[in-house]
Coordinates of C-alpha atoms and ligand atoms in Angstrom, one line a residue:
X1 CA 126.2 210.7 -8.5
X2 CA 125.4 213.8 -6.2
X3 CA 125.5 213.0 -2.3
X4 CA 122.0 214.8 -1.7
X5 CA 120.0 212.3 -3.8
X6 CA 118.2 209.8 -2.0
X7 CA 118.5 206.0 -2.2
X8 CA 115.4 205.2 -4.2
X9 CA 113.6 201.8 -4.1
X10 CA 111.1 200.6 -6.7
X11 CA 108.5 198.4 -5.3
X12 CA 106.8 198.1 -2.0
X13 CA 106.4 194.4 -2.0
X14 CA 108.3 192.1 0.6
X15 CA 111.7 192.7 -1.0
X16 CA 111.1 196.5 -1.1
X17 CA 109.7 196.8 2.5
X18 CA 112.0 194.6 4.0
X19 CA 115.1 196.6 2.5
X20 CA 113.7 199.8 3.9
X21 CA 113.4 197.9 7.5
X22 CA 116.7 196.4 7.4
X23 CA 118.4 200.1 6.2
X24 CA 116.4 201.5 9.0
X25 CA 117.9 199.4 11.6
X26 CA 121.2 200.8 10.6
X27 CA 120.7 204.3 9.6
X28 CA 117.6 206.0 11.1
X29 CA 117.9 209.2 8.8
X30 CA 119.4 208.6 5.5
X31 CA 117.0 209.8 2.8
X32 CA 114.9 206.8 1.3
X33 CA 112.3 207.4 -1.7
X34 CA 110.1 204.1 -2.5
X35 CA 108.2 204.3 -5.9
X36 CA 105.4 201.6 -6.2
X37 CA 102.6 201.1 -9.2
X38 CA 100.3 200.0 -6.4
X39 CA 98.3 201.3 -3.6
X40 CA 101.6 200.6 -1.1
X41 CA 99.9 198.7 1.3
X42 CA 102.1 196.2 3.3
X43 CA 100.8 192.4 3.3
X44 CA 102.3 189.1 3.2
X45 CA 101.9 187.5 -0.2
X46 CA 102.0 184.0 0.9
X47 CA 98.8 184.9 2.8
X48 CA 97.0 185.2 -0.6
X49 CA 96.6 181.3 -0.8
X50 CA 95.3 180.8 2.8
X51 CA 92.7 183.4 2.7
X52 CA 89.5 181.6 2.2
X53 CA 90.9 178.8 4.9
X54 CA 91.2 181.4 7.4
X55 CA 88.1 183.4 5.8
X56 CA 90.2 186.6 5.1
X57 CA 89.0 189.5 3.0
X58 CA 91.6 191.7 1.2
X59 CA 91.2 194.4 3.9
X60 CA 92.1 191.5 6.6
X61 CA 95.2 190.8 4.7
X62 CA 96.6 194.3 4.3
X63 CA 99.1 194.8 7.4
X64 CA 99.5 198.7 6.9
X65 CA 98.5 201.5 4.7
X66 CA 101.1 203.3 2.8
X67 CA 100.8 206.4 5.0
X68 CA 101.6 204.1 8.0
X69 CA 104.7 202.8 6.3
X70 CA 105.8 206.3 5.6
X71 CA 105.6 207.0 9.3
X72 CA 106.9 203.6 10.4
X73 CA 109.8 203.8 8.1
X74 CA 110.6 207.7 8.2
X75 CA 110.5 207.4 4.3
X76 CA 108.9 209.3 1.5
X77 CA 106.5 207.0 -0.6
X78 CA 104.9 207.7 -4.0
X79 CA 102.0 205.1 -4.7
X80 CA 100.5 204.7 -8.1
X81 CA 103.4 205.8 -9.6
X82 CA 105.0 203.8 -12.2
X83 CA 108.4 203.7 -13.5
X84 CA 108.6 203.9 -17.3
X85 CA 112.5 204.0 -17.6
X86 CA 116.0 204.3 -16.1
X87 CA 118.7 206.8 -17.2
X88 CA 121.6 205.1 -15.7
X89 CA 124.2 207.8 -16.7
X90 CA 122.3 210.6 -15.3
X91 CA 121.2 208.5 -12.4
X92 CA 117.6 209.2 -12.8
X93 CA 114.3 207.1 -12.9
X94 CA 111.9 208.2 -15.7
X95 CA 108.4 208.4 -14.1
X96 CA 106.4 209.4 -17.2
X97 CA 106.8 212.8 -17.8
X98 CA 108.9 213.5 -14.6
X99 CA 112.4 212.6 -13.4
X100 CA 113.9 211.4 -10.0
X101 CA 117.2 211.5 -9.3
X102 CA 118.9 208.8 -6.9
X103 CA 122.0 208.3 -5.4
X104 CA 121.5 204.3 -5.2
X105 CA 118.8 202.8 -7.2
X106 CA 117.1 199.4 -5.9
X107 CA 114.8 197.3 -8.2
X108 CA 112.2 195.3 -6.1
X109 CA 109.6 195.2 -8.8
X110 CA 108.6 191.8 -8.9
X111 CA 107.7 189.2 -11.5
X112 CA 104.7 189.1 -13.9
X113 CA 102.4 186.3 -14.4
X114 CA 102.6 184.5 -17.5
X115 CA 99.2 184.7 -19.3
X116 CA 98.4 182.2 -21.9
X117 CA 96.9 183.2 -25.2
X118 CA 93.7 181.0 -25.1
X119 CA 91.1 181.0 -27.9
X120 CA 87.5 182.1 -26.9
X121 CA 85.4 184.8 -25.6
X122 CA 85.5 184.2 -21.8
X123 CA 89.2 186.1 -21.0
X124 CA 87.2 188.5 -18.6
X125 CA 86.6 185.4 -16.3
X126 CA 90.3 184.6 -16.0
X127 CA 92.2 185.8 -13.1
X128 CA 95.7 185.6 -12.0
X129 CA 96.3 186.3 -8.3
X130 CA 100.0 187.8 -7.6
X131 CA 99.3 190.8 -5.2
X132 CA 96.5 192.0 -3.0
X133 CA 94.6 193.8 -5.8
X134 CA 94.4 190.7 -7.8
X135 CA 93.0 189.0 -4.7
X136 CA 90.4 191.6 -4.0
X137 CA 89.4 191.3 -7.5
X138 CA 89.2 187.7 -7.3
X139 CA 87.1 187.6 -4.2
X140 CA 84.6 190.2 -5.4
X141 CA 84.3 188.2 -8.6
X142 CA 83.7 185.0 -6.7
X143 CA 80.9 186.4 -4.4
X144 CA 78.0 184.1 -4.7
X145 CA 79.6 181.6 -6.9
X146 CA 80.9 178.3 -6.5
X147 CA 83.1 176.8 -9.4
X148 CA 86.8 177.4 -10.1
X149 CA 89.0 175.9 -12.7
X150 CA 92.6 176.3 -12.1
X151 CA 95.1 176.2 -14.9
X152 CA 98.5 175.1 -13.6
X153 CA 99.3 172.4 -11.1
X154 CA 102.6 174.0 -9.5
X155 CA 103.0 175.3 -5.9
X156 CA 100.3 178.3 -6.4
X157 CA 98.0 176.4 -8.2
X158 CA 97.9 173.6 -5.5
X159 CA 97.9 176.1 -2.8
X160 CA 94.5 177.6 -4.2
X161 CA 93.1 174.6 -4.9
X162 CA 93.2 173.1 -1.2
X163 CA 92.3 176.8 -0.2
X164 CA 89.4 177.2 -2.4
X165 CA 88.4 173.8 -1.2
X166 CA 88.4 174.8 2.3
X167 CA 86.2 177.6 1.4
X168 CA 83.5 175.1 -0.1
X169 CA 84.2 176.0 -3.6
X170 CA 84.1 173.2 -6.3
X171 CA 87.8 173.2 -7.7
X172 CA 89.1 171.5 -11.1
X173 CA 92.7 171.6 -11.7
X174 CA 94.1 171.5 -15.5
X175 CA 97.8 171.0 -16.2
X176 CA 100.1 169.7 -18.8
X177 CA 102.2 167.6 -16.5
X178 CA 101.6 164.3 -15.4
X179 CA 102.0 165.1 -11.7
X180 CA 101.8 168.0 -9.3
X181 CA 104.7 170.6 -8.7
X182 CA 107.1 169.0 -11.1
X183 CA 110.4 170.3 -10.9
X184 CA 109.9 171.0 -7.1
X185 CA 108.4 167.8 -5.7
X186 CA 110.0 164.1 -6.2
X187 CA 107.1 162.0 -7.7
X188 CA 106.1 160.0 -4.4
X189 CA 105.6 163.3 -2.3
X190 CA 103.7 165.0 -5.3
X191 CA 101.3 161.9 -5.6
X192 CA 100.8 162.1 -1.9
X193 CA 99.7 165.7 -2.0
X194 CA 97.5 164.5 -5.1
X195 CA 95.8 161.8 -3.1
X196 CA 94.9 164.1 -0.5
X197 CA 93.7 166.8 -2.6
X198 CA 91.7 164.3 -4.5
X199 CA 90.2 163.0 -1.4
X200 CA 89.2 167.2 -0.3
X201 CA 87.3 166.8 -3.4
X202 CA 89.8 168.3 -6.1
X203 CA 89.2 167.1 -9.6
X204 CA 92.5 166.6 -11.3
X205 CA 92.6 166.9 -15.4
X206 CA 96.4 166.4 -16.0
X207 CA 98.5 165.6 -19.3
X208 CA 96.1 168.1 -21.0
X209 CA 95.9 171.8 -21.6
X210 CA 92.8 174.1 -21.7
X211 CA 92.1 175.1 -25.6
X212 CA 89.2 177.2 -25.4
X213 CA 87.3 179.4 -22.6
X214 CA 84.0 180.5 -24.0
X215 CA 81.3 182.3 -22.1
X216 CA 78.2 179.8 -21.2
X217 CA 75.4 181.0 -19.1
X218 CA 76.8 183.2 -16.2
X219 CA 80.5 181.6 -16.3
X220 CA 82.3 179.9 -18.6
X221 CA 82.6 176.6 -20.7
X222 CA 86.4 175.3 -21.0
X223 CA 87.4 172.8 -23.8
X224 CA 90.4 170.7 -22.8
X225 CA 92.7 169.2 -25.5
X226 CA 91.8 165.7 -24.5
X227 CA 88.1 166.3 -25.4
X228 CA 86.7 166.9 -22.0
X229 CA 84.9 169.9 -21.3
X230 CA 84.4 171.6 -17.9
X231 CA 82.0 174.4 -16.6
X232 CA 83.1 176.9 -14.1
X233 CA 82.0 180.2 -12.7
X234 CA 85.9 181.8 -12.8
X235 CA 89.1 180.2 -14.0
X236 CA 92.3 181.0 -11.9
X237 CA 95.6 181.0 -14.4
X238 CA 98.5 179.8 -12.1
X239 CA 101.1 179.1 -14.9
X240 CA 104.0 180.5 -13.7
X241 CA 105.8 184.0 -13.3
X242 CA 108.4 185.8 -15.1
X243 CA 110.9 188.4 -13.4
X244 CA 110.3 191.7 -14.6
X245 CA 113.1 192.7 -17.0
X246 CA 112.3 194.6 -19.6
X247 CA 112.9 198.0 -18.3
X248 CA 116.3 197.0 -17.1
X249 CA 116.9 195.5 -20.4
X250 CA 115.9 198.7 -22.1
X251 CA 118.2 200.8 -19.8
X252 CA 121.1 198.6 -20.9
X253 CA 121.2 196.5 -17.9
X254 CA 122.4 192.9 -18.1
X255 CA 119.4 190.8 -17.9
X256 CA 119.1 187.2 -18.3
X257 CA 116.0 184.8 -16.8
X258 CA 116.1 187.8 -14.1
X259 CA 117.9 190.9 -13.8
X260 CA 121.5 189.9 -13.7
X261 CA 123.2 190.6 -10.2
X262 CA 126.1 189.1 -8.5
X263 CA 126.0 188.3 -4.5
X264 CA 126.1 191.8 -3.8
X265 CA 123.0 192.2 -5.4
X266 CA 124.8 194.9 -8.1
X267 CA 123.6 194.9 -11.7
X268 CA 125.7 195.8 -14.7
X269 CA 124.9 199.5 -13.9
X270 CA 126.7 201.4 -11.4
X271 CA 124.7 202.2 -8.1
X272 CA 121.6 200.0 -9.5
X273 CA 120.8 196.9 -7.4
X274 CA 118.0 194.2 -7.7
X275 CA 116.4 191.8 -5.3
X276 CA 113.4 189.7 -4.8
X277 CA 111.4 188.1 -7.5
X278 CA 112.9 190.7 -10.5
X279 CA 116.5 189.3 -9.7
X280 CA 118.9 186.4 -10.8
X281 CA 121.4 186.5 -7.8
X282 CA 124.3 184.7 -8.9
X283 CA 122.4 182.5 -11.6
X284 CA 119.6 181.8 -9.4
X285 CA 116.1 183.1 -9.6
X286 CA 114.5 182.1 -6.3
X287 CA 110.9 183.3 -6.2
X288 CA 110.6 182.8 -2.5
X289 CA 110.4 184.9 0.7
X290 CA 113.6 183.6 2.6
X291 CA 116.0 184.4 -0.1
X292 CA 114.4 187.9 -0.5
X293 CA 115.1 188.5 3.4
X294 CA 118.5 187.3 3.2
X295 CA 119.0 189.3 0.3
X296 CA 117.5 192.6 2.1
X297 CA 119.6 192.1 4.9
X298 CA 123.2 192.0 2.9
X299 CA 121.8 194.9 0.6
X300 CA 121.3 197.0 3.4
X301 CA 124.7 196.9 4.7
X302 CA 126.2 197.6 1.5
X303 CA 124.0 200.7 1.0
X304 CA 124.5 202.1 4.2
X305 CA 128.1 201.0 5.6
X306 CA 130.2 198.1 3.8
X307 CA 129.8 196.1 0.6
X308 CA 128.3 192.7 1.4
X309 CA 127.5 189.6 -0.4
X310 CA 124.3 187.5 0.3
X311 CA 125.1 184.2 2.2
X312 CA 121.9 182.0 2.2
X313 CA 121.1 179.7 4.8
X314 CA 119.3 176.3 3.8
X315 CA 116.0 177.4 2.7
X316 CA 113.1 175.0 2.6
X317 CA 109.9 175.7 0.9
X318 CA 106.6 175.2 2.8
X319 CA 103.9 174.0 0.5
X320 CA 100.6 175.5 2.2
X321 CA 98.4 172.4 1.3
X322 CA 97.1 171.7 4.7
X323 CA 95.2 168.6 3.6
X324 CA 98.9 167.2 3.4
X325 CA 101.3 169.3 5.0
X326 CA 104.6 169.5 2.9
X327 CA 108.1 170.7 3.0
X328 CA 110.6 170.4 0.2
X329 CA 114.3 171.5 0.0
X330 CA 115.3 170.2 -3.9
X331 CA 118.8 169.1 -4.1
X332 CA 121.1 171.4 -6.2
X333 CA 120.2 170.3 -10.3
X334 CA 123.5 169.2 -10.9
X335 CA 123.8 167.0 -7.7
X336 CA 124.8 163.2 -7.8
X337 CA 122.6 161.1 -5.9
X338 CA 119.7 159.1 -5.6
X339 CA 116.4 159.7 -3.8
X340 CA 115.5 157.4 -0.7
X341 CA 112.1 156.9 0.1
X342 CA 110.2 155.8 3.3
X343 CA 106.2 155.8 2.9
X344 CA 102.9 155.1 4.4
X345 CA 99.9 156.1 2.5
X346 CA 100.5 159.9 2.1
X347 CA 103.2 160.1 4.5
X348 CA 106.5 160.4 2.6
X349 CA 110.1 160.9 3.8
X350 CA 112.1 161.2 0.6
X351 CA 115.8 162.1 1.2
X352 CA 118.1 162.8 -1.8
X353 CA 121.5 161.2 -0.6
X354 CA 125.1 162.1 -2.5
X355 CA 127.3 158.9 -2.6
X356 CA 128.9 159.6 0.6
X357 CA 125.5 159.3 2.0
X358 CA 125.2 163.1 2.9
X359 CA 121.7 164.6 2.5
X360 CA 121.3 167.2 0.0
X361 CA 117.7 167.8 -0.5
X362 CA 114.5 166.4 0.9
X363 CA 110.8 166.2 0.4
X364 CA 108.6 165.3 3.5
X365 CA 104.7 165.0 3.4
X366 CA 101.9 164.3 6.0
X367 CA 103.5 163.1 9.3
X368 CA 107.0 163.5 8.1
X369 CA 106.6 167.0 7.5
X370 CA 107.3 168.1 11.0
X371 CA 111.0 166.7 10.2
X372 CA 111.9 169.7 8.2
X373 CA 113.6 171.5 10.6
X374 CA 116.1 168.9 11.7
X375 CA 116.4 168.1 7.9
X376 CA 117.1 171.4 7.1
X377 CA 120.1 171.2 9.5
X378 CA 121.6 168.6 7.6
X379 CA 121.6 169.8 4.1
X380 CA 124.3 172.4 3.0
X381 CA 123.1 176.1 1.8
X382 CA 122.1 176.4 -1.8
X383 CA 125.1 178.3 -2.5
X384 CA 127.8 178.7 0.2
Ligands
FAD401 P1 106.1 191.8 -5.5 O1 105.5 191.3 -4.1 O2 105.6 191.6 -6.9 O3 106.3 193.5 -5.4 C1 106.6 194.0 -6.3 C2 106.3 195.4 -6.4 O4 107.0 196.4 -7.4 C3 105.1 196.0 -6.2 O5 105.0 196.8 -5.2 C4 104.7 196.4 -7.7 O6 103.5 197.5 -7.5 C5 105.6 197.4 -8.1 N1 106.3 197.7 -9.3 C6 106.2 196.7 -10.6 N2 106.6 197.3 -11.5 C7 106.5 198.4 -11.5 C8 107.1 199.7 -12.0 N3 107.4 199.7 -13.2 N4 107.1 201.0 -11.3 C9 106.8 201.1 -10.1 N5 106.3 200.0 -9.3 C10 106.3 198.8 -9.8 N6 107.0 182.5 -1.1 C11 107.4 181.5 0.0 O7 108.6 181.5 0.4 N7 106.6 181.0 0.7 C12 105.2 181.0 0.5 O8 104.5 180.1 1.3 C13 104.6 181.8 -0.6 N8 103.5 181.5 -1.4 C14 103.2 182.0 -2.1 C15 101.9 182.6 -2.5 C16 101.4 183.1 -3.4 C17 99.8 183.0 -3.9 C18 102.1 183.7 -4.2 C19 101.6 184.6 -5.6 C20 103.8 183.8 -4.1 C21 103.8 183.2 -2.9 N9 105.3 183.3 -2.5 C22 105.8 182.6 -1.6 C23 106.5 184.0 -3.0 C24 106.7 185.5 -2.7 O9 105.5 185.7 -1.8 C25 107.3 186.3 -3.4 O10 108.4 185.8 -3.9 C26 107.5 187.5 -2.8 O11 106.3 188.1 -2.2 C27 108.0 188.6 -4.1 O12 108.0 189.8 -3.5 P2 108.6 191.2 -4.4 O13 108.8 192.2 -3.2 O14 110.0 190.9 -4.9 O15 107.6 191.4 -5.5

């Protein structure tokens, strides 16, 4: 390691920029270089699934340009620059033909969308929306069109379903599960969201999958495994994300579901750290904003002053389905206990209680959603 090499952060998503901000709160001058494969615009990714409700074009969701961020954070920012390798022995990043030395390297390069291999000649009508550029491309493709089929009934699929309906688009959701957001919501809460989305006009095709997507007129025809066919102008694929691990793995850095880091965000390679959607922190892959903010604060301290481990608070997830406001804090997967339910129509309060009566998790929908702050205070942090 040489002292003159900068801290290098790969990625200008919420993780990369949050970390740079946190470093600057502690040290105004330490040299930072950020490298990103995209245009470096600062934006809040959660806004991508509320853009139609709020009538926002991609340009309106962009909060600051790369130049503005460079000035604001007093750093060097290299846009449209893709990292192709890491030489951990030489402390160098490989950028195609070029090499960039680092004193400390932070991988904040996010997650890839999972792409299904579906038969048919309609693939160019299938969009995934995981960044601002995807959002821009989707909005341009949707201009003048009215029918969207969404593959996936997870959080992102459900949020886009609500958002597009609010924007006057006809929406069909297709998913193999028998309920919405399985693994995140207990079934009474999932049924409440489904009932309200159905009321809003969303069509659900559950317990089936899309077998083929073929061109038909100006759009596509989807053939489902249950024998149904659907017509759509565009398709959104929202079937999941996979942390980006391949470059780290190729560099000999330990990976599992994500890039493996401890609570100090240290990878298995000296002076290399990871956070955000690409990281598996102490066994947890948490693809949400609150965890990455907590990680940014801890890592900034480690990089600038003293080694600091992340401490998570309780982190409820707000599901942006305004037709049925929903908040959830899933109990730990190994928690012993049972759900207690209070329900009136689509207003659900589900509390997961341990044997001693302590609330270990919750899901609240409709009029009970306002209780999320109070309930969050009762639930122990994800890992203390
Ligand atoms: P990203 O934002 O994906 O950033 C990755 C960066 O790395 C990009 O700049 C990319 O260009 C760069 N990069 C990748 N590979 C390379 C390479 N090889 N070389 C150089 N640069 C590279 N979370 C919540 O908590 N609440 C919500 O309401 C919520 N809503 C969401 C709605 C949607 C539609 C989506 C998609 C996600 C939502 N999330 C939400 C999740 C949350 O937004 C993400 O967890 C978070 O934004 C991830 O940020 P990141 O910086 O880790 O990754």
